[in-house]
Short mmCIF file of C-alpha atoms and ligand atoms in Angstrom, two decimals:
data_model
loop_
_atom_site.label_atom_id
_atom_site.label_comp_id
_atom_site.label_asym_id
_atom_site.label_seq_id
_atom_site.Cartn_x
_atom_site.Cartn_y
_atom_site.Cartn_z
CA MET A 266 -3.60 -16.66 16.39
CA ALA A 267 -5.29 -14.35 18.87
CA LYS A 268 -7.69 -15.80 21.43
CA MET A 269 -10.77 -14.07 20.05
CA ALA A 270 -10.12 -15.27 16.49
CA ALA A 271 -9.57 -18.81 17.74
CA SER A 272 -12.89 -18.79 19.50
CA MET A 273 -14.72 -17.43 16.44
CA VAL A 274 -13.96 -20.12 13.86
CA GLY A 275 -14.79 -23.76 13.56
CA SER A 276 -12.47 -26.27 11.95
CA GLY A 277 -12.64 -26.53 8.16
CA GLU A 278 -14.44 -23.24 7.57
CA ASP A 279 -13.16 -20.20 5.68
CA ALA A 280 -11.65 -18.62 8.78
CA PHE A 281 -10.11 -15.75 6.88
CA ARG A 282 -13.46 -14.66 5.46
CA LYS A 283 -15.12 -14.83 8.85
CA ILE A 284 -12.45 -12.69 10.51
CA PHE A 285 -12.36 -10.29 7.55
CA LYS A 286 -16.09 -9.70 7.95
CA PHE A 287 -15.67 -9.28 11.69
CA TYR A 288 -13.21 -6.38 11.21
CA LYS A 289 -15.10 -4.88 8.25
CA ARG A 290 -18.30 -4.58 10.25
CA ARG A 291 -19.32 -1.02 11.07
CA ASN A 292 -22.33 -1.36 13.27
CA PRO A 293 -21.52 -2.20 15.98
CA PRO A 294 -17.84 -1.47 15.39
CA PRO A 295 -15.47 -4.41 15.91
CA ASP A 296 -13.55 -5.04 19.09
CA LEU A 297 -9.98 -4.10 18.14
CA SER A 298 -8.36 -5.35 21.35
CA ASP A 299 -6.78 -8.34 19.57
CA VAL A 300 -5.11 -6.23 16.87
CA LEU A 301 -1.32 -6.21 17.22
CA ASP A 302 0.16 -2.74 17.47
CA PHE A 303 3.87 -2.72 16.65
CA SER A 304 4.13 0.95 17.64
CA LYS A 305 3.46 -0.05 21.25
CA ALA A 306 4.76 -2.79 23.53
CA VAL A 307 4.37 -6.10 21.69
CA PRO A 308 3.56 -9.52 23.19
CA SER A 309 6.76 -11.48 23.56
CA ASP A 310 5.10 -14.85 22.98
CA THR A 311 4.15 -14.05 19.36
CA VAL A 312 6.43 -11.21 18.28
CA VAL A 313 10.19 -11.55 17.85
CA LEU A 314 12.84 -8.99 16.94
CA ALA A 315 13.76 -9.28 13.24
CA GLU A 316 17.40 -9.48 12.33
CA LEU A 317 18.45 -6.78 9.92
CA ASP A 318 21.75 -6.11 8.18
CA PRO A 319 22.76 -2.57 9.24
CA ALA A 320 25.96 -2.80 7.19
CA ALA A 321 23.95 -3.21 3.96
CA VAL A 322 22.84 0.45 3.96
CA SER A 323 25.03 3.29 5.20
CA ASP A 324 23.47 6.05 7.31
CA VAL A 325 24.02 8.52 4.46
CA GLU A 326 22.33 6.25 1.92
CA ALA A 327 19.40 5.72 4.27
CA ALA A 328 19.04 9.45 4.86
CA ARG A 329 19.01 10.12 1.09
CA VAL A 330 15.59 8.46 0.89
CA GLY A 331 14.36 9.76 4.25
CA LEU A 332 15.13 6.69 6.39
CA LYS A 333 16.69 6.51 9.84
CA PRO A 334 19.95 4.59 10.25
CA VAL A 335 19.11 0.88 10.00
CA ARG A 336 20.38 0.21 13.53
CA ASP A 337 17.59 2.48 14.82
CA TRP A 338 14.76 0.69 13.02
CA ARG A 339 12.27 -1.23 15.17
CA ALA A 340 11.80 -4.38 13.11
CA PHE A 341 9.75 -7.41 14.12
CA GLY A 342 8.94 -10.90 12.98
CA LEU A 343 5.91 -12.99 13.89
CA GLN A 344 5.96 -16.53 15.25
CA GLY A 345 4.57 -18.84 12.58
CA TYR A 346 5.26 -16.45 9.68
CA PRO A 347 8.87 -16.99 8.57
CA GLY A 348 10.03 -14.24 6.20
CA PHE A 349 7.51 -11.66 7.42
CA ILE A 350 9.14 -8.45 8.67
CA PHE A 351 7.29 -5.45 10.09
CA ILE A 352 9.30 -2.22 10.35
CA SER A 353 7.56 0.28 12.58
CA ASN A 354 7.93 3.67 10.82
CA PRO A 355 11.63 3.77 9.89
CA PHE A 356 11.30 7.28 8.36
CA LEU A 357 13.26 10.25 9.67
CA LEU A 358 11.25 13.00 11.27
CA GLY A 359 9.82 15.28 8.58
CA CYS A 360 10.44 12.86 5.70
CA GLN A 361 7.06 11.16 5.23
CA PRO A 362 5.52 14.25 3.58
CA PHE A 363 7.78 13.83 0.54
CA TRP A 364 6.57 10.29 -0.03
CA VAL A 365 2.94 11.28 0.56
CA ARG A 366 3.32 14.02 -2.04
CA GLN A 367 4.88 11.55 -4.51
CA CYS A 368 1.86 9.25 -4.05
CA LEU A 369 -0.66 12.05 -4.55
CA LYS A 370 1.00 14.44 -6.99
CA THR A 371 3.75 12.65 -8.90
CA TYR A 372 3.00 8.94 -9.29
CA PRO A 373 -0.58 9.40 -10.61
CA GLN A 374 0.88 11.33 -13.56
CA LYS A 375 1.33 9.82 -17.01
CA PRO A 376 2.82 7.54 -18.17
CA ASN A 377 1.68 5.71 -15.03
CA ILE A 378 -1.79 4.17 -15.21
CA CYS A 379 -4.69 4.67 -12.83
CA ASN A 380 -8.31 3.53 -12.37
CA LEU A 381 -9.60 6.80 -13.86
CA ASP A 382 -7.96 5.94 -17.21
CA MET A 383 -10.43 3.06 -17.51
CA HIS A 384 -13.39 5.32 -18.11
CA MET A 385 -12.00 8.78 -18.81
CA SER A 386 -10.09 10.20 -21.75
CA PRO A 387 -6.30 10.75 -21.49
CA SER A 388 -6.78 14.53 -21.46
CA ASP A 389 -9.24 14.27 -18.55
CA THR A 390 -6.80 12.27 -16.41
CA GLU A 391 -3.69 14.16 -17.46
CA ASP A 392 -3.39 16.44 -14.44
CA ILE A 393 -5.27 14.84 -11.56
CA TRP A 394 -3.40 16.92 -8.98
CA GLY A 395 -3.84 20.23 -10.81
CA LYS A 396 -7.55 19.58 -11.35
CA SER A 397 -8.10 18.74 -7.66
CA ILE A 398 -6.01 21.16 -5.64
CA HIS A 399 -8.31 24.15 -5.71
CA ALA A 400 -11.20 22.28 -4.10
CA LEU A 401 -8.89 20.43 -1.71
CA SER A 402 -7.08 23.59 -0.57
CA CYS A 403 -10.27 25.32 0.50
CA PRO A 404 -11.66 24.51 3.93
CA PRO A 405 -14.63 22.16 3.58
CA SER A 406 -17.87 24.10 3.26
CA GLY A 407 -21.15 23.05 4.81
CA LYS A 408 -22.64 21.44 1.72
CA ARG A 409 -21.04 18.38 0.13
CA GLU A 410 -18.65 19.36 -2.66
CA PRO A 411 -18.42 17.03 -5.66
CA GLN A 412 -15.49 14.65 -5.29
CA THR A 413 -12.25 15.78 -6.85
CA LEU A 414 -10.33 13.47 -9.19
CA LEU A 415 -7.80 12.90 -6.42
CA GLU A 416 -10.59 11.65 -4.17
CA LYS A 417 -11.75 9.33 -6.95
CA LEU A 418 -8.31 7.82 -7.36
CA ARG A 419 -8.31 4.16 -6.30
CA TRP A 420 -5.14 2.70 -7.78
CA VAL A 421 -2.06 3.60 -9.78
CA THR A 422 0.32 1.09 -11.37
CA LEU A 423 4.03 1.69 -11.98
CA GLY A 424 6.71 -0.10 -14.01
CA TYR A 425 5.26 -3.35 -15.35
CA HIS A 426 1.58 -2.44 -15.20
CA TYR A 427 -0.49 -5.12 -13.55
CA ASN A 428 -3.36 -6.24 -15.75
CA TRP A 429 -6.41 -6.70 -13.50
CA ASP A 430 -8.20 -8.82 -16.13
CA THR A 431 -5.51 -11.38 -16.86
CA LYS A 432 -3.74 -10.97 -13.49
CA MET A 433 -0.49 -10.89 -15.45
CA TYR A 434 2.32 -8.55 -16.36
CA SER A 435 3.51 -8.27 -19.93
CA ALA A 436 6.78 -7.24 -21.56
CA ASN A 437 5.17 -4.53 -23.65
CA HIS A 438 3.06 -2.96 -20.91
CA TYR A 439 5.89 -1.24 -19.13
CA THR A 440 6.92 2.34 -18.33
CA PRO A 441 10.03 3.36 -16.35
CA PHE A 442 9.76 2.67 -12.63
CA PRO A 443 10.26 5.86 -10.53
CA ALA A 444 13.96 6.11 -9.59
CA ASP A 445 13.29 7.53 -6.11
CA LEU A 446 10.94 4.71 -5.13
CA HIS A 447 13.38 2.18 -6.59
CA LEU A 448 16.11 3.55 -4.33
CA LEU A 449 13.88 3.52 -1.23
CA SER A 450 12.78 -0.05 -1.96
CA SER A 451 16.25 -1.39 -2.67
CA GLN A 452 17.52 -0.01 0.63
CA ILE A 453 14.70 -1.54 2.65
CA ALA A 454 15.20 -4.85 0.85
CA ALA A 455 18.99 -4.79 1.36
CA ALA A 456 18.60 -4.12 5.09
CA CYS A 457 16.24 -7.10 5.27
CA GLY A 458 18.77 -9.42 3.61
CA PHE A 459 17.84 -8.98 -0.06
CA PRO A 460 20.68 -7.08 -1.77
CA GLY A 461 20.21 -6.29 -5.45
CA PHE A 462 16.40 -6.02 -5.25
CA LYS A 463 14.99 -4.53 -8.45
CA ALA A 464 11.76 -2.58 -8.06
CA GLU A 465 10.00 -3.44 -11.32
CA ALA A 466 6.28 -3.10 -10.57
CA GLY A 467 4.30 -1.03 -8.10
CA ILE A 468 0.65 -0.86 -7.13
CA LEU A 469 -0.57 2.13 -5.18
CA ASN A 470 -3.90 1.75 -3.40
CA TYR A 471 -5.86 4.80 -2.28
CA TYR A 472 -8.24 4.05 0.57
CA ARG A 473 -11.13 6.29 1.56
CA PRO A 474 -12.65 5.86 5.05
CA ASN A 475 -15.02 3.08 3.91
CA SER A 476 -12.60 1.23 1.64
CA SER A 477 -11.34 -2.27 2.13
CA LEU A 478 -9.09 -4.58 0.15
CA GLY A 479 -10.30 -8.11 -0.39
CA ILE A 480 -8.57 -11.35 0.54
CA HIS A 481 -5.86 -12.19 -1.97
CA VAL A 482 -2.39 -13.55 -2.65
CA ASP A 483 0.15 -11.61 -4.73
CA GLU A 484 1.50 -14.30 -6.99
CA SER A 485 1.65 -12.76 -10.48
CA GLU A 486 5.34 -11.96 -10.22
CA LEU A 487 7.55 -14.65 -11.81
CA ASP A 488 10.21 -14.62 -9.10
CA HIS A 489 8.76 -15.34 -5.67
CA SER A 490 12.18 -15.54 -4.06
CA ARG A 491 12.25 -11.74 -4.03
CA PRO A 492 10.30 -9.91 -1.30
CA LEU A 493 7.14 -7.86 -1.63
CA LEU A 494 7.44 -4.48 0.08
CA SER A 495 4.53 -2.46 1.41
CA PHE A 496 4.59 1.20 2.53
CA SER A 497 1.67 2.86 4.34
CA PHE A 498 0.89 6.56 4.72
CA GLY A 499 -1.97 8.54 6.21
CA GLN A 500 -4.79 6.90 8.12
CA SER A 501 -4.19 3.61 9.90
CA ALA A 502 -5.54 0.25 8.73
CA VAL A 503 -6.16 -3.19 10.11
CA PHE A 504 -4.09 -5.65 8.07
CA LEU A 505 -4.87 -9.37 8.15
CA LEU A 506 -2.12 -11.88 7.43
CA GLY A 507 -3.29 -15.43 6.96
CA GLY A 508 -1.83 -18.69 5.75
CA THR A 509 -1.59 -20.59 2.49
CA VAL A 510 -5.24 -21.66 2.72
CA ARG A 511 -8.36 -19.75 3.68
CA GLN A 512 -9.01 -22.08 6.60
CA ASP A 513 -5.97 -20.61 8.39
CA PRO A 514 -7.21 -17.83 10.70
CA PRO A 515 -5.31 -14.60 10.02
CA THR A 516 -3.41 -12.44 12.49
CA ALA A 517 -4.69 -8.86 12.72
CA MET A 518 -2.21 -5.98 13.01
CA TYR A 519 -2.33 -2.20 12.67
CA MET A 520 -0.51 -0.46 9.87
CA HIS A 521 0.17 3.15 10.80
CA SER A 522 1.60 5.94 8.69
CA GLY A 523 5.24 5.27 7.82
CA ASP A 524 5.09 1.54 8.58
CA VAL A 525 6.82 -0.79 6.15
CA MET A 526 6.06 -4.48 5.73
CA VAL A 527 8.19 -7.05 3.97
CA MET A 528 6.69 -10.35 2.83
CA SER A 529 9.43 -12.77 1.86
CA GLY A 530 10.34 -16.46 2.01
CA GLN A 531 7.45 -18.60 3.22
CA SER A 532 5.37 -15.46 3.89
CA ARG A 533 5.63 -14.17 0.31
CA LEU A 534 2.57 -16.09 -0.88
CA LEU A 535 0.24 -15.85 2.10
CA TYR A 536 -3.36 -14.67 1.97
CA HIS A 537 -3.78 -11.11 3.21
CA ALA A 538 -6.37 -8.33 3.21
CA VAL A 539 -7.27 -4.91 4.60
CA PRO A 540 -10.78 -5.05 6.12
CA CYS A 541 -10.96 -1.49 7.45
CA ILE A 542 -9.39 1.93 7.69
CA ILE A 543 -9.38 3.63 11.07
CA PRO A 544 -8.15 6.97 12.41
CA PRO A 545 -4.65 6.70 13.87
CA PRO A 546 -4.24 6.74 17.65
CA GLN A 547 -4.00 10.23 19.14
CA GLU A 548 -0.22 10.15 19.52
CA HIS A 549 0.17 9.47 15.77
CA THR A 550 -2.16 12.15 14.48
CA THR A 551 0.27 15.03 14.47
CA LEU A 552 2.86 12.50 13.37
CA ASP A 553 5.99 13.95 11.93
CA MET A 554 3.88 15.38 9.13
CA ALA A 555 3.85 18.79 10.69
CA GLY A 556 7.54 19.27 10.11
CA CYS A 557 7.65 18.90 6.35
CA SER A 558 11.03 20.50 5.92
CA LEU A 559 14.07 18.36 5.25
CA ALA A 560 17.04 18.48 7.56
CA SER A 561 19.44 21.02 6.05
CA SER A 562 22.36 18.57 6.29
CA LEU A 563 20.54 16.33 3.83
CA GLN A 564 19.74 18.80 1.18
CA ASP A 565 22.71 18.14 -1.09
CA SER A 566 22.55 14.40 -1.32
CA THR A 567 18.90 13.60 -0.87
CA VAL A 568 16.62 12.35 -3.66
CA MET A 569 13.81 14.06 -1.82
CA GLU A 570 12.65 17.57 -2.50
CA GLN A 571 11.19 20.06 -0.11
CA VAL A 572 7.39 19.83 -0.02
CA SER A 573 5.94 23.28 -0.55
CA LYS A 574 3.48 24.68 1.95
CA GLN A 575 0.77 24.72 -0.71
CA ASP A 576 1.37 21.07 -1.67
CA TRP A 577 1.38 20.07 1.97
CA THR A 578 -1.95 21.80 2.60
CA VAL A 579 -3.52 19.57 -0.05
CA CYS A 580 -1.71 16.39 1.02
CA SER A 581 -2.53 16.84 4.68
CA ARG A 582 -6.18 17.52 3.94
CA TYR A 583 -6.30 14.34 1.84
CA ILE A 584 -4.65 12.08 4.41
CA GLN A 585 -6.79 13.42 7.22
CA SER A 586 -9.37 10.91 6.03
CA SER A 587 -7.51 8.61 3.62
CA ARG A 588 -4.75 6.06 3.47
CA VAL A 589 -2.27 5.37 0.69
CA ASN A 590 -0.39 2.10 0.39
CA MET A 591 2.38 1.34 -2.09
CA THR A 592 3.40 -2.23 -2.77
CA VAL A 593 6.63 -2.72 -4.67
CA ARG A 594 7.62 -5.95 -6.39
CA GLN A 595 10.47 -7.45 -8.35
CA VAL A 596 8.77 -9.30 -11.17
CA LEU A 597 11.64 -11.14 -12.87
CA GLY A 598 14.46 -13.30 -11.58
CA PRO A 599 17.73 -13.85 -13.42
CA GLY A 600 17.13 -15.09 -16.98
CA GLN A 601 13.34 -14.74 -16.75
CA SER A 602 11.28 -12.74 -19.22
CA LEU A 603 7.64 -11.86 -19.64
CA PRO A 604 5.52 -12.69 -22.66
CA GLU A 605 4.41 -9.90 -24.99
CA THR A 606 0.66 -9.44 -25.10
CA PRO A 607 -1.56 -7.97 -27.81
CA ALA A 608 -2.37 -4.27 -27.45
CA CYS A 609 -4.98 -3.54 -24.76
CA HIS A 610 -8.60 -3.93 -25.76
CA GLU A 611 -10.44 -0.82 -26.81
CA ARG A 612 -12.13 0.97 -23.94
CA THR A 613 -15.90 0.85 -24.08
CA ASP A 614 -18.43 2.80 -22.13
CA GLU A 615 -19.44 -0.37 -20.30
CA ASP A 616 -15.92 -0.80 -18.94
CA GLN A 617 -16.45 0.19 -15.36
CA THR A 618 -14.52 -2.58 -13.72
CA VAL A 619 -11.00 -3.75 -14.17
CA GLY A 620 -10.01 -7.13 -12.94
CA CYS A 621 -12.44 -9.61 -11.59
CA HIS A 622 -12.84 -11.33 -8.31
CA ASP A 623 -12.37 -15.05 -8.36
CA ARG A 624 -14.63 -16.20 -5.57
CA GLU A 625 -13.18 -19.67 -5.45
CA SER A 626 -9.58 -18.66 -5.02
CA GLY A 627 -10.18 -15.32 -3.35
CA LYS A 628 -8.01 -13.49 -5.87
CA ARG A 629 -8.40 -9.76 -5.90
CA LYS A 630 -10.95 -7.64 -7.68
CA ARG A 631 -10.36 -4.01 -8.55
CA SER A 632 -12.94 -1.43 -9.24
CA SER A 633 -12.51 1.64 -11.37
CA GLY A 634 -15.52 3.16 -9.66
CA CYS A 635 -15.47 5.31 -6.58
CA ASP A 636 -16.91 3.27 -3.76
CA SER A 637 -14.24 0.90 -2.70
CA VAL A 638 -10.68 0.08 -3.47
CA ASP A 639 -11.52 -3.53 -3.67
CA THR A 640 -14.40 -5.55 -2.50
CA ILE A 641 -14.87 -8.91 -0.93
CA GLU A 642 -17.61 -11.41 -1.48
CA THR A 643 -20.61 -10.72 0.69
C1 SIN B 1690 -1.96 -5.13 -0.98
O1 SIN B 1690 -2.02 -6.21 -0.42
O2 SIN B 1690 -1.91 -5.07 -2.20
C2 SIN B 1690 -2.00 -3.84 -0.20
C3 SIN B 1690 -2.12 -4.02 1.26
C4 SIN B 1690 -2.27 -2.71 2.01
O3 SIN B 1690 -2.94 -1.79 1.55
O4 SIN B 1690 -1.73 -2.62 3.13
#
C-alpha cells in the first residue's frame, strides 16, 4: 500500500471507499503521485517482473492479433497480489486502431446487447456507428451538438450476456463470442500460463471524461480458476485493486491505452474499481494510433483488417476524450453448465436502469442512462 493511502485510513473502516472517493474528487483534483505507472520506471520494492511463457504463443500467432512477440512484453506482478499480471501495452505499433474500431463499430452491433437497448427500440439501436459518424466526423462547432448514440454508449455485452439485475449468466442468453477477440484473449491467457482459455463472455465499458466504475468483484462466472482479462484503449484511467474485504486499502495504478491486465489465482476475486479517467501523459497522446496501417508482412495471416481513414477519423475523435475497456471471461469450467432462465421481462418505459447496486456488498450497478458508466455510493 502506498504511503499516502496508509496515512488516510483508520483501522476497521471501509478503506477502499475512502480511497475511491479521494481519486474521484474533482475539485481540488487528487494528488496522483502515489499512482503506479507501469509505463515508467517501477518501484522495485512493490513491483516484480511477471513470468510469462513465451513458447505458448509463436511470434506469428501473436502478430496475427496485433501483439508483439511475448518475449518483448513488459509484464509485472505486484507484491501482495498473487495472480495479478499487468502487461504494459503489448500491442505492435499501428495495431491498436483495429481493436478500437472493433469496440466502437463492430462489437456494439446486433446480436450483441448494449445499454441503449434497454430504453430504445431494436431499429433505433441497429446501426449505432452509422447513425453517429456524420456528427463525429465533423470538427466540433462552437455550440454543443446533441450527443450521438456512440457517445451515449455505456456498455456492450458479448457471448453469455451478463444480466445486471440477477448478476447471473444464463444458458439461453447467449450469442456467438467474436472470433477475433477470442483469439486475442486466448493468446494473452496462454502466455500468462492459462492454455485453453475459452472467451465466453465479454463486457465492454465506455467511459466519458466524468465516468467512474464503482467498487465491485467479478464473481458471476462459475469457474474462478480461469483468469479475467482486461484491455484498455483511449484515455488513461486510475485503477484501484483492493483485497477480499473493503477494509483492505487498494493500490492505485494507471491504465493507459493498450495495457492489458490479468486477474487470476488469488487476485481473481479481489475488489476493484475505476474512480477517474484522465488524459494520457504527453508521450502517450500520439501513441501508435497515428500509424493505423498494418505491417504489410502481416496482411495475409492477420485476423485484423486495415482501418480506413474515415473510420479512424471517427475513432480518434471519440478516444480523444473517452476510454474503452473490454473485460473477457471464461464462464464455465469442464462439466459445468448454466441454468436456463425465463425469457427477459418486457421492457417498460420506466426501465432506465439495469442492474442494481448492492450497497452492503459493493457489487456493481449499471446505468442505461448517459451520465456515468457506473456509480458508487455517495
Ligand atoms: C471492470 O472491472 O469491469 C472494468 C475495469 C476497467 O474499466 O478497467
